[in-house]
Amino acid sequence: MADPAITDDIVAAHGFTPEEYAEVIRILNREPSFTEMGIFSAMWNEHCSYKSSKKWLRTLPTDGPQVICGPGENAGVVDIGDGQAVIFKMESHNHPSYIEPYQGAATGVGGILRDVFTMGARPIAAMNSLSFGKPSHPKTKSLVSGVVAGIGGYGNCFGVPTIGGEVRFHAAYNGNCLVNAFAAGLADADKIFYSAASGIGMPVVYLGAKTGRDGVGGATMASAEFDDTIEEKRPTVQVGDPFTEKRLMEACQELMQTGAVISIQDMGAAGLTCSAVEMGDKGGLGIRLNLDAVPVREENMSAYEMMLSESQERMLMVLNPDLEAEAKAVFDKWDLDFAIVGETIAEDRFLILHGNETKADLPLSKLASSAPEYDRPWVPTPAPTPLAEVTGVDPIDGLRALISSPNYARKHWVWQQYDSQVMADTVRRPSLGAGVIRVHGSNKGLAFTSDVTPRYVKANPVEGGKQAVAEAYRNLSAVGATPLATTDNLNFGNPEKPEIMGQFVGAIQGIGAAVAALDMPVVSGNVSLYNETDGSAVLPTPTIGAVGLIDDLDHVIDGTAREGHVLLMLGETRSHLGQSALLAEVFGREDGDAPEVDLAAEKAHGDFIRANRDWIDVCTDLSDGGLALAAFELADAAGVGVTLEAADTGTLFGEDQGRYLIACSFDKAEALMTAAGKAGVPLSSIGKFTGDQVRFGSATAPLAELSHIFHSSFAAAVG
């Protein structure tokens, strides 16, 4: 079948601006073929090229003595001592999950797992950060059901524990949910595999599942807003098979022991195109591919379809030719395809052959590192209007409003669909704060968390960006972990709008300041733009995934409050109610400024928690819902009542940053107070755990009644 002629409509359908298409013609000194058009489109779209964000991403701190490999590879690599490394990344699968929730979310999990094991790591943990529209919106319940089932279906079948994450609801996500998937794995620090091709005339090998038509154009679709043609995009969603991925992971692990791998790259966005171009570009080489050798599962596939298919569970490798037989034997054993589909070449060319025809002949370097880069116009987010007066509320009524909201109710409806125990190294399951995994065969632990408060970022992108990092830092510190590094998933609307680009720039500035101050460099990440439907953008949602090290799990902070435990607060309360959960849930308001983040105080308070962790039985950071919600959650988890001396609205529900809630015996509390005096950090006694009532000042309610609301409200809201 002859390729169609290039028309203005075809140019527009591939996401090119007139200026970009003119640049393609200038580079080639001719019009591209249809296949070449698809290749340029895939490599130059926002999802693959980061053309609107590269300028600002370069400003993020990415180095540190703990960093083995920062951004630019499939995932970040961080040293955890004893010759071991943790490899991790977070990525979005937003658009596919809105169009087809189960497969969109499932293949998001599959893709992030491949990013980790393509570098030689065995995945040990997964998390997710999910943002949905209002529960009353017609699509929300089906989206929640499908996305959660897809994440659980893929992760559980693959066999990786899902140990944490977050779920939020807001009207701004009605037309565009966010599904951010995180994975982490362990590897020997001296056995990391990278994607840069090397050597001329080396075989390029296709590994894994066969290529079909699913996902053709997926990367381009992910770089555009939604409109009323959304259903037409359903064929661009990939279809996953976790059992094939499990075999692929085991085959890759075995293959890497043979010495046959020169370089290896996951086939993710833009499939064969992106993986081949990135391997060649990083190695300064060209690539020749013969598509007749590509294993396919559908008849009469065109070169265009094969190059842009996003069929799942596939890898591309540059092979040591002396070990071809050993490598092929591994994949035969695991009943997976192994096909030599091309070779590396010295020339700067991306040469695609199919059916005795040359379907593409392009300068490879112009596809990746020379893709367009924009300095988008941006305007700072205006300072929010000062917070109007907030009427005081009955403390128990305020708590009831929070715990009956699906945003703050207990999320066990979600967690129970995820296997958090597989591999038998889970120390701390999803519940309060960070999840913890034992480093297999040792007494070390790794802690994982995912955090962002989008309403803060919308009100004040700089402080909101800082806060997302600071909350991640606190969640790691609260289990006694030393924060190591971060990955980010930056979800925003249309960057061509200066106000949206201003949100992005501000958030990057805040994130950069916080990771520098807290020694948590950004080692990997993902940018997801154009999260809009009919011109309405999602809340700016720069999700921060973070990893921390617990050097000895005998000292992890993972206890439960008990009768008679003293309740201490570390940090200062200034009763900040701007953009608070109470304001949103009780008053239906989102006004005022985001809370200020004092990075020096955050560092000092985290250091104090870790230095004195043996005196601390229970610890949680204070964030959404302030003191009232945090104290109740600890009481609910323990099944024992709690009494707080405070009764005023600001003290109970304010969301001042840099604060921790600590529960311990009276003797330990005395030791902590002495240590706090020496360290110069504010620590105060604010209540105790006792009885079967929740008591704030003189307001009281049975813990059992409130716990019933807390445990039942999420499932009731999402059906």
XYZ file of C-alpha atoms in Angstrom:
719
model
C 0.000 0.000 0.000
C 1.394 3.376 -1.016
C 1.959 5.978 1.663
C -0.525 8.858 1.604
C 0.588 12.214 0.272
C 1.486 14.840 2.874
C -1.281 17.415 3.230
C -1.860 20.311 5.616
C -4.386 18.160 7.479
C -1.832 15.358 7.923
C 0.764 17.867 9.142
C -1.712 19.255 11.689
C -2.826 15.772 12.774
C 0.780 14.971 13.640
C 0.979 17.922 16.014
C 3.343 20.102 14.014
C 3.166 23.861 14.029
C 3.767 25.410 10.585
C 7.182 26.560 11.814
C 8.139 23.079 13.005
C 7.129 21.477 9.732
C 9.108 24.106 7.842
C 12.127 23.143 9.973
C 11.647 19.473 9.035
C 11.727 20.424 5.353
C 14.807 22.585 5.941
C 16.647 19.717 7.681
C 15.811 17.230 4.939
C 15.927 19.686 2.033
C 12.781 17.911 0.848
C 9.336 16.888 2.036
C 9.288 13.901 4.412
C 7.678 10.601 3.545
C 4.631 9.584 5.554
C 6.771 7.288 7.732
C 9.350 10.043 8.226
C 6.529 12.401 9.181
C 5.438 9.963 11.878
C 8.981 9.565 13.192
C 9.569 13.325 13.417
C 6.170 13.761 15.038
C 6.907 11.112 17.662
C 10.330 12.491 18.537
C 9.391 16.163 18.482
C 6.141 15.986 20.437
C 6.018 17.320 23.980
C 5.851 13.870 25.560
C 9.200 12.750 24.095
C 11.147 15.959 23.489
C 10.228 18.033 26.581
C 10.466 21.028 24.275
C 8.568 23.370 26.613
C 10.235 22.248 29.824
C 13.917 21.472 29.093
C 15.030 25.034 29.808
C 13.615 24.875 33.329
C 14.399 21.249 34.116
C 18.087 22.071 33.706
C 17.850 24.362 36.754
C 16.979 21.496 39.128
C 19.733 20.165 41.422
C 20.546 16.629 40.242
C 23.935 15.849 41.784
C 25.174 14.585 45.101
C 27.623 12.056 46.519
C 24.788 9.528 46.691
C 23.856 9.924 42.991
C 25.223 7.312 40.583
C 23.060 8.372 37.625
C 20.796 11.387 37.382
C 18.209 12.424 34.768
C 18.646 11.333 31.165
C 18.492 7.565 31.545
C 15.483 5.293 31.963
C 15.551 5.882 35.729
C 17.699 7.481 38.418
C 20.310 5.481 40.324
C 21.305 6.187 43.939
C 23.939 4.514 46.132
C 22.615 2.852 49.305
C 25.941 1.419 50.498
C 27.269 -2.145 50.629
C 27.765 -2.132 46.850
C 24.027 -1.719 46.208
C 21.921 0.880 44.437
C 18.240 1.794 44.334
C 16.880 2.640 40.865
C 13.599 4.556 40.644
C 11.369 6.806 38.581
C 7.815 8.146 38.355
C 5.895 8.629 35.094
C 2.431 9.685 34.022
C -0.169 7.772 32.037
C -2.853 10.423 32.294
C -4.446 10.649 28.871
C -4.602 6.877 28.245
C -6.153 6.325 31.685
C -8.927 8.830 31.028
C -9.747 7.248 27.666
C -9.499 3.594 28.780
C -9.040 3.451 32.580
C -8.058 -0.191 33.093
C -5.527 -0.547 30.292
C -4.318 3.033 30.602
C -3.419 2.551 34.262
C -2.179 -1.022 33.801
C 0.244 -0.100 31.027
C 1.411 2.878 33.066
C 2.517 0.401 35.728
C 4.080 -1.853 33.095
C 6.023 0.989 31.533
C 7.518 2.252 34.766
C 8.523 -1.274 35.790
C 10.378 -1.689 32.473
C 12.179 1.613 33.044
C 13.568 0.109 36.235
C 14.472 -3.408 35.154
C 15.970 -2.307 31.834
C 18.769 -0.819 33.962
C 19.495 -4.144 35.621
C 17.377 -3.731 38.746
C 14.846 -6.156 40.170
C 11.692 -4.152 41.043
C 10.937 -4.170 44.776
C 8.238 -1.532 45.227
C 5.527 0.406 43.409
C 3.440 3.449 44.307
C 0.902 5.626 42.546
C -0.525 9.124 42.783
C -4.078 9.454 41.474
C -6.163 12.590 40.877
C -9.840 12.362 39.897
C -12.743 14.723 39.369
C -15.553 15.260 41.852
C -17.140 11.991 43.000
C -20.487 13.297 41.737
C -19.167 13.751 38.182
C -20.626 11.128 35.778
C -17.217 9.688 34.837
C -15.497 9.660 38.212
C -16.758 6.381 39.642
C -15.929 4.401 36.512
C -12.514 6.075 36.292
C -11.672 5.261 39.920
C -12.867 1.687 39.542
C -11.021 1.099 36.269
C -7.767 2.805 37.242
C -7.485 1.071 40.622
C -8.332 -2.289 39.038
C -5.754 -1.712 36.286
C -2.990 -0.824 38.744
C -3.820 -3.790 40.959
C -4.299 -6.173 38.050
C -0.914 -5.421 36.510
C 1.171 -4.973 39.656
C -0.302 -7.992 41.454
C 0.173 -10.306 38.469
C 3.708 -9.066 37.838
C 4.524 -9.596 41.502
C 5.681 -6.274 42.918
C 4.319 -4.849 46.192
C 2.369 -1.603 45.962
C 3.243 0.092 49.237
C 1.991 3.668 49.072
C 0.567 6.578 47.175
C -2.244 9.089 47.303
C -5.757 9.628 45.941
C -7.447 13.019 45.596
C -10.655 14.438 44.136
C -11.271 17.914 42.726
C -13.517 19.360 40.035
C -10.451 20.520 38.087
C -9.781 16.861 37.199
C -13.310 16.209 35.881
C -12.135 16.112 32.269
C -8.593 14.828 32.750
C -7.621 12.438 35.536
C -3.966 12.038 36.527
C -2.368 8.617 36.936
C 1.262 8.844 38.076
C 3.076 5.509 38.540
C 6.276 4.993 40.546
C 8.581 1.978 40.658
C 11.859 1.237 42.419
C 14.292 -1.646 42.122
C 17.559 -2.918 43.561
C 20.772 -3.638 41.666
C 24.464 -4.057 42.311
C 26.030 -0.614 41.982
C 28.675 -1.928 39.573
C 26.164 -3.742 37.355
C 23.977 -0.928 36.037
C 22.937 -1.110 32.373
C 22.638 2.026 30.267
C 21.015 2.880 26.940
C 23.828 4.525 24.943
C 24.763 2.400 21.942
C 28.451 1.763 21.284
C 30.451 0.055 18.569
C 29.925 0.157 14.810
C 28.233 -2.760 13.085
C 26.801 -4.098 16.331
C 23.506 -6.032 16.035
C 20.352 -4.230 17.175
C 18.033 -6.811 18.716
C 14.297 -6.742 19.341
C 13.252 -8.502 22.573
C 9.959 -9.517 24.139
C 6.398 -9.500 22.834
C 5.269 -9.074 19.236
C 4.314 -5.733 17.702
C 0.679 -4.903 17.007
C -1.297 -1.807 16.129
C -2.198 -0.885 19.707
C -0.829 2.434 20.870
C 0.026 3.811 17.417
C 0.316 7.566 17.936
C 0.082 7.341 21.714
C 2.903 9.785 22.408
C 1.407 12.367 20.070
C -2.010 11.925 21.707
C -0.417 12.486 25.124
C 0.922 15.846 23.902
C -2.463 17.362 23.076
C -5.497 18.665 24.903
C -8.752 16.709 24.981
C -11.894 17.869 23.232
C -15.143 16.288 22.022
C -13.191 13.895 19.762
C -11.821 12.043 22.774
C -13.459 8.707 21.910
C -11.660 8.678 18.565
C -8.383 8.411 20.503
C -9.261 5.075 22.137
C -7.167 3.007 19.635
C -4.060 4.927 20.772
C -4.236 3.245 24.203
C -1.879 0.306 24.664
C -2.882 -3.141 25.931
C -0.753 -4.758 28.618
C 0.076 -8.335 29.614
C 1.711 -8.527 33.068
C 2.575 -12.210 32.750
C 4.556 -11.532 29.572
C 6.256 -8.629 31.346
C 7.205 -10.887 34.241
C 8.852 -13.299 31.774
C 10.547 -10.381 30.031
C 11.979 -9.150 33.320
C 13.312 -12.581 34.247
C 14.759 -13.027 30.741
C 16.473 -9.619 30.902
C 17.916 -10.394 34.343
C 19.311 -13.656 32.992
C 20.509 -12.033 29.764
C 22.429 -9.395 31.703
C 24.451 -12.118 33.413
C 25.763 -13.388 30.054
C 27.764 -10.287 29.130
C 25.840 -10.013 25.860
C 24.272 -6.617 26.551
C 26.128 -3.570 25.213
C 23.154 -1.275 25.802
C 19.456 -1.762 26.376
C 16.377 0.453 26.216
C 12.713 -0.028 27.078
C 10.274 0.451 24.188
C 7.893 2.919 25.792
C 6.471 6.087 24.274
C 6.809 6.065 20.464
C 7.965 2.448 20.646
C 10.646 1.328 18.212
C 11.237 4.909 17.034
C 12.103 6.470 20.375
C 14.101 3.524 21.711
C 16.281 3.257 18.599
C 16.818 6.998 18.243
C 17.720 7.486 21.915
C 20.201 4.603 21.894
C 21.854 5.914 18.755
C 21.871 9.554 19.795
C 23.358 8.904 23.252
C 26.107 6.834 21.646
C 26.764 9.254 18.781
C 25.874 6.567 16.230
C 23.390 5.929 13.463
C 20.920 3.033 13.323
C 19.768 0.924 10.372
C 16.545 -1.077 10.903
C 15.016 -3.736 8.666
C 11.344 -3.913 9.591
C 10.873 -7.189 7.735
C 12.599 -8.818 10.728
C 10.323 -7.247 13.376
C 8.069 -9.871 15.033
C 4.444 -8.825 14.424
C 1.108 -10.176 15.550
C -1.013 -8.510 12.875
C -0.938 -8.824 9.114
C 0.037 -6.162 6.599
C 1.455 -3.713 9.120
C 3.005 -0.676 7.482
C 6.393 0.796 8.324
C 4.565 3.752 9.868
C 2.567 1.465 12.170
C 5.570 -0.629 13.193
C 7.698 2.408 13.971
C 4.997 4.123 16.061
C 3.296 1.148 17.709
C 3.395 1.263 21.510
C 2.704 -2.428 22.000
C 3.854 -3.327 25.481
C 6.464 -5.661 26.981
C 9.206 -4.941 24.429
C 12.890 -3.995 24.660
C 15.601 -2.977 22.209
C 19.211 -4.037 22.756
C 22.612 -3.565 21.183
C 24.188 -7.020 21.314
C 27.732 -8.297 21.665
C 27.786 -10.407 18.471
C 30.125 -12.980 19.996
C 27.388 -13.932 22.469
C 24.384 -14.028 20.154
C 23.744 -17.748 20.676
C 23.809 -17.428 24.476
C 21.488 -14.415 24.375
C 19.007 -16.064 22.016
C 18.940 -19.192 24.162
C 17.784 -17.135 27.147
C 14.829 -15.692 25.247
C 13.946 -19.038 23.690
C 13.843 -20.465 27.217
C 11.361 -17.787 28.315
C 9.312 -18.180 25.095
C 9.885 -14.572 24.022
C 10.863 -13.099 20.671
C 14.538 -12.462 19.948
C 15.162 -10.946 16.517
C 18.097 -9.089 15.009
C 16.351 -6.153 13.347
C 19.253 -3.876 12.485
C 22.732 -2.635 13.259
C 24.605 0.400 14.473
C 26.286 2.486 11.754
C 28.908 5.220 11.787
C 26.869 7.743 9.799
C 24.417 10.106 11.445
C 21.451 8.324 9.855
C 18.223 6.685 10.922
C 17.619 4.335 8.013
C 14.372 2.326 7.897
C 13.933 -0.463 5.352
C 10.705 -2.394 4.720
C 9.702 -4.635 1.859
C 12.808 -3.816 -0.170
C 12.015 -0.109 0.099
C 13.634 2.709 2.044
C 10.788 4.090 4.161
C 12.854 6.631 6.084
C 16.338 8.087 5.780
C 16.830 10.790 8.375
C 19.693 12.489 10.237
C 19.350 10.689 13.587
C 20.826 13.461 15.730
C 18.154 15.884 14.511
C 15.428 13.645 15.922
C 16.483 13.624 19.571
C 19.010 16.099 20.955
C 18.236 18.630 18.212
C 14.471 18.586 18.715
C 12.801 21.993 19.122
C 13.292 23.771 22.432
C 11.035 26.625 23.458
C 11.375 29.405 25.970
C 7.635 29.782 26.426
C 6.335 33.160 27.563
C 5.224 33.040 31.169
C 3.737 35.311 33.776
C 4.135 34.882 37.521
C 1.050 33.657 39.343
C -0.547 36.706 41.006
C -0.329 36.868 44.771
C -3.506 35.335 46.202
C -6.041 37.559 47.851
C -5.655 37.618 51.622
C -7.656 35.031 53.498
C -11.085 36.316 54.456
C -12.341 35.695 57.971
C -12.889 32.039 58.821
C -15.739 31.345 61.207
C -14.804 29.058 64.065
C -16.243 25.545 63.910
C -17.050 22.947 66.509
C -13.861 20.839 66.569
C -15.651 17.498 66.256
C -17.905 18.784 63.483
C -14.815 19.975 61.620
C -13.192 16.569 62.024
C -16.346 14.818 60.848
C -16.378 16.945 57.701
C -12.811 15.923 56.883
C -13.084 12.202 57.560
C -16.352 11.917 55.639
C -14.730 13.426 52.535
C -13.204 10.924 50.072
C -10.115 13.155 50.070
C -9.366 12.403 53.730
C -11.327 9.248 54.525
C -9.339 6.045 54.931
C -8.365 4.617 51.538
C -8.414 0.909 52.364
C -10.931 0.384 49.519
C -8.007 1.207 47.216
C -5.167 -0.467 49.122
C -6.966 -3.781 49.562
C -6.928 -4.189 45.768
C -3.131 -3.974 45.716
C -0.835 -6.760 46.900
C 1.489 -5.033 49.356
C 3.065 -8.215 50.754
C 4.370 -10.064 47.696
C 8.141 -10.760 47.891
C 7.789 -10.884 51.710
C 10.013 -7.868 52.396
C 7.318 -5.289 53.174
C 7.883 -3.755 56.599
C 5.273 -0.980 56.501
C 2.126 -1.257 54.397
C 0.017 1.615 53.002
C -1.649 3.439 55.867
C 0.035 6.449 57.460
C 2.908 8.080 55.630
C 5.808 6.312 53.944
C 5.924 2.623 53.026
C 9.016 0.638 53.990
C 10.677 -2.331 52.237
C 13.488 -4.462 53.631
C 16.579 -4.646 51.431
C 16.442 -8.388 50.848
C 18.966 -10.384 52.815
C 19.934 -7.454 55.040
C 18.615 -5.405 57.932
C 18.538 -2.205 55.884
C 15.300 -0.653 54.740
C 14.121 1.697 52.000
C 11.256 4.094 52.606
C 9.072 5.461 49.802
C 6.548 8.291 49.626
C 4.640 10.363 47.067
C 3.387 13.863 47.871
C 1.902 17.080 46.491
C -0.855 19.485 47.555
C -2.192 20.920 44.269
C -4.317 23.656 45.827
C -1.158 25.096 47.401
C 0.610 25.042 44.023
C -2.267 26.829 42.319
C -2.326 29.575 44.956
C 1.447 29.961 45.169
C 3.496 27.765 42.814
C 6.836 28.511 44.483
C 5.688 27.693 48.021
C 3.573 24.812 46.715
C 6.596 23.333 44.946
C 8.644 23.657 48.139
C 5.866 22.093 50.180
C 5.600 18.994 47.995
C 9.305 18.272 48.579
C 9.108 19.198 52.257
C 6.168 16.875 52.885
C 8.022 14.025 51.189
C 11.041 14.808 53.392
C 8.841 14.712 56.499
C 7.166 11.447 55.540
C 10.551 9.768 55.143
C 11.920 11.308 58.339
C 8.805 10.219 60.267
C 9.759 6.542 59.831
C 13.386 7.245 60.720
C 14.696 7.248 57.143
C 17.418 9.503 55.777
C 16.053 11.088 52.583
C 18.243 10.220 49.586
C 16.747 11.634 46.404
C 13.572 12.457 44.517
C 11.797 11.815 41.251
C 9.190 14.260 39.981
C 6.068 13.957 37.857
C 5.138 17.456 36.729
C 1.478 17.555 35.647
C 0.240 20.864 34.216
C -2.110 22.295 31.609
C -1.285 23.904 28.264
C 2.216 25.466 28.374
C 1.334 27.757 25.483
C -0.752 29.757 27.972
C 1.564 32.138 29.871
C -0.332 31.683 33.127
C 0.070 27.877 32.954
C 3.732 28.204 32.051
C 4.058 30.571 35.012
C 2.701 27.872 37.309
C 5.275 25.438 35.916
C 8.187 27.855 36.321
C 7.193 28.770 39.870
C 6.810 25.147 40.903
C 10.232 24.290 39.438
C 11.767 27.180 41.371
C 10.202 25.957 44.618
C 11.149 22.328 44.021
C 14.709 23.311 43.163
C 15.127 25.365 46.319
C 13.711 22.590 48.500
C 15.680 19.654 47.090
C 18.873 21.701 47.431
C 18.175 22.659 51.047
C 17.065 19.162 52.057
C 19.759 17.277 50.094
C 17.235 15.358 47.978
C 18.444 15.834 44.374
C 16.085 15.090 41.490
C 17.480 11.995 39.744
C 14.648 11.168 37.349
C 11.200 12.308 36.382
C 8.521 13.044 33.831
C 6.711 16.094 32.504
C 3.059 15.799 31.509
C 1.626 18.907 29.864
C -1.602 19.678 27.995
C -3.701 18.152 30.774
C -6.746 20.129 29.664
C -10.203 19.439 28.302
C -12.009 22.101 26.297
C -9.525 24.665 27.594
C -9.993 23.835 31.286
C -6.741 22.793 32.977
C -6.133 20.459 35.892
C -4.746 21.881 39.094
C -0.963 22.230 38.802
C 0.166 18.899 40.259
C 3.958 18.468 40.534
C 4.051 15.101 42.289
C 7.220 14.330 44.238
C 8.270 10.718 44.743
C 11.052 10.290 47.284
C 13.250 7.504 48.615
C 14.996 7.278 51.981
C 17.387 4.831 53.625
C 16.951 3.194 57.034
C 20.387 1.855 57.934
C 19.048 -0.546 60.562
C 15.431 -1.705 60.617
C 15.703 -2.338 64.343
C 15.402 1.448 64.592
C 12.502 2.048 62.196
C 9.725 4.208 63.648
C 6.687 1.999 63.096
C 4.878 1.643 66.388
C 1.248 2.157 67.423
C -0.052 4.533 70.052
C -1.093 2.950 73.345
C -3.156 3.892 76.382
C -1.242 6.495 78.370
C 1.073 7.594 75.574
C 1.964 11.277 75.625
C 1.332 13.311 72.463
C 4.077 15.772 71.502
C 4.275 18.273 68.671
C 7.553 19.214 67.019
C 7.368 22.568 65.246
C 5.496 25.832 65.573
C 1.772 26.398 65.060
C 0.700 29.720 63.592
C -2.854 28.646 62.706
C -2.486 28.966 58.920
C -5.875 28.246 57.359
C -5.308 29.591 53.836
C -5.932 26.869 51.187
C -6.557 24.397 54.010
C -8.537 21.175 53.894
C -10.954 22.574 56.493
C -11.602 25.622 54.334
C -12.400 23.436 51.310
C -14.450 20.737 53.005
C -16.433 22.790 55.539
C -16.777 26.146 53.808
C -16.360 25.216 50.133
C -13.629 27.850 49.839
C -10.192 27.867 48.260
C -8.738 31.227 49.188
C -5.765 32.716 50.952
C -2.102 31.905 50.465
C -0.360 28.541 50.706
C 1.472 28.009 53.998
C 5.049 29.243 54.083
C 7.774 26.588 54.026
C 10.814 27.297 56.221
C 13.397 24.970 54.688
C 15.951 25.497 57.464
C 13.342 24.513 60.050
C 12.297 21.500 57.939
C 15.911 20.310 57.878
C 16.441 20.848 61.594
C 13.200 19.094 62.548
C 13.871 16.113 60.295
C 17.386 15.800 61.683
C 15.942 15.826 65.217
C 13.471 13.040 64.460
C 16.149 10.796 62.982
C 18.685 11.539 65.726
C 16.162 10.665 68.443
C 14.202 7.916 66.728
C 14.826 5.387 69.506
C 12.788 7.585 71.881
C 9.857 7.802 69.449
C 7.183 5.086 69.334
C 4.906 6.704 66.748
C 5.477 9.634 64.401
C 3.556 11.307 61.609
C 3.947 14.610 59.863
C 1.216 17.260 59.951
C -0.166 18.246 56.575
C -3.745 18.239 55.238
C -6.215 18.659 58.079
C -3.567 19.777 60.532
C -3.333 18.581 64.115
C -6.928 17.379 64.378
C -6.796 14.961 61.453
C -3.303 13.664 62.284
C -4.177 12.981 65.931
C -7.403 11.244 64.944
C -5.629 9.042 62.384
C -3.153 7.882 65.034
C -6.023 7.185 67.447
C -7.954 5.249 64.807
C -4.922 3.141 63.898
C -4.345 2.324 67.571
C -7.984 1.855 68.587
C -7.526 4.149 71.577
C -9.045 7.555 72.286
C -7.151 10.817 72.131
C -7.396 14.023 74.144
C -6.009 17.339 72.883
C -5.863 20.440 75.020
C -6.478 22.727 72.021
C -9.995 23.704 71.008
C -9.670 26.666 68.631
C -10.095 26.187 64.898
C -6.733 27.583 63.812
C -4.693 25.468 66.213
C -6.549 22.261 65.389
C -6.952 22.619 61.625
C -4.185 25.011 60.595
C -1.709 23.596 58.075
C 1.555 25.198 59.162
C 4.511 23.287 57.761
C 7.537 21.659 59.367
C 5.536 19.901 62.074
C 5.478 16.321 63.390
C 3.202 14.554 65.842
C 4.988 12.140 68.197
C 3.533 9.545 70.568
C 5.609 7.867 73.270
C 5.737 6.954 76.953
C 6.134 9.648 79.608
C 9.778 8.703 80.261
C 10.647 8.914 76.570
C 8.786 12.217 76.320
C 10.981 13.659 79.066
C 14.102 12.509 77.222
C 12.828 14.050 73.985
C 12.044 17.366 75.688
C 15.591 17.487 77.038
C 17.032 16.656 73.606
C 14.854 19.308 71.957
C 16.150 21.936 74.359
C 19.724 21.070 73.466
C 18.953 21.010 69.729
C 17.047 24.295 69.857
C 13.877 22.919 68.231
C 10.319 23.626 69.476
C 8.740 20.560 71.102
C 5.620 20.742 73.270
C 3.243 18.378 75.036
C -0.259 18.784 73.596
C -2.294 15.785 74.762
C -2.443 12.058 75.391
C -3.969 8.808 74.218
C -6.551 7.456 76.620
C -10.037 6.004 76.848
C -12.441 5.535 73.974
C -13.336 9.137 73.147
C -11.904 11.757 70.808
C -11.765 14.944 72.857
C -10.678 18.344 71.514
C -10.955 20.825 74.347
C -14.456 20.244 75.682
C -15.852 18.823 72.419
C -16.063 15.032 72.386
C -17.325 12.057 70.370
C -16.864 8.283 70.601
C -13.836 7.045 68.679
C -15.913 4.116 67.378
C -18.453 6.463 65.784
C -15.796 8.585 64.097
C -13.839 5.531 62.981
C -16.943 4.136 61.286
C -17.284 7.373 59.294
C -13.562 7.339 58.480
C -13.588 3.728 57.253
C -16.822 3.816 55.251
C -16.866 7.202 53.528
C -14.468 6.512 50.656
C -16.265 3.417 49.398
C -19.596 5.199 49.777
C -18.381 8.131 47.689
C -16.947 6.074 44.818
C -19.587 3.365 44.800
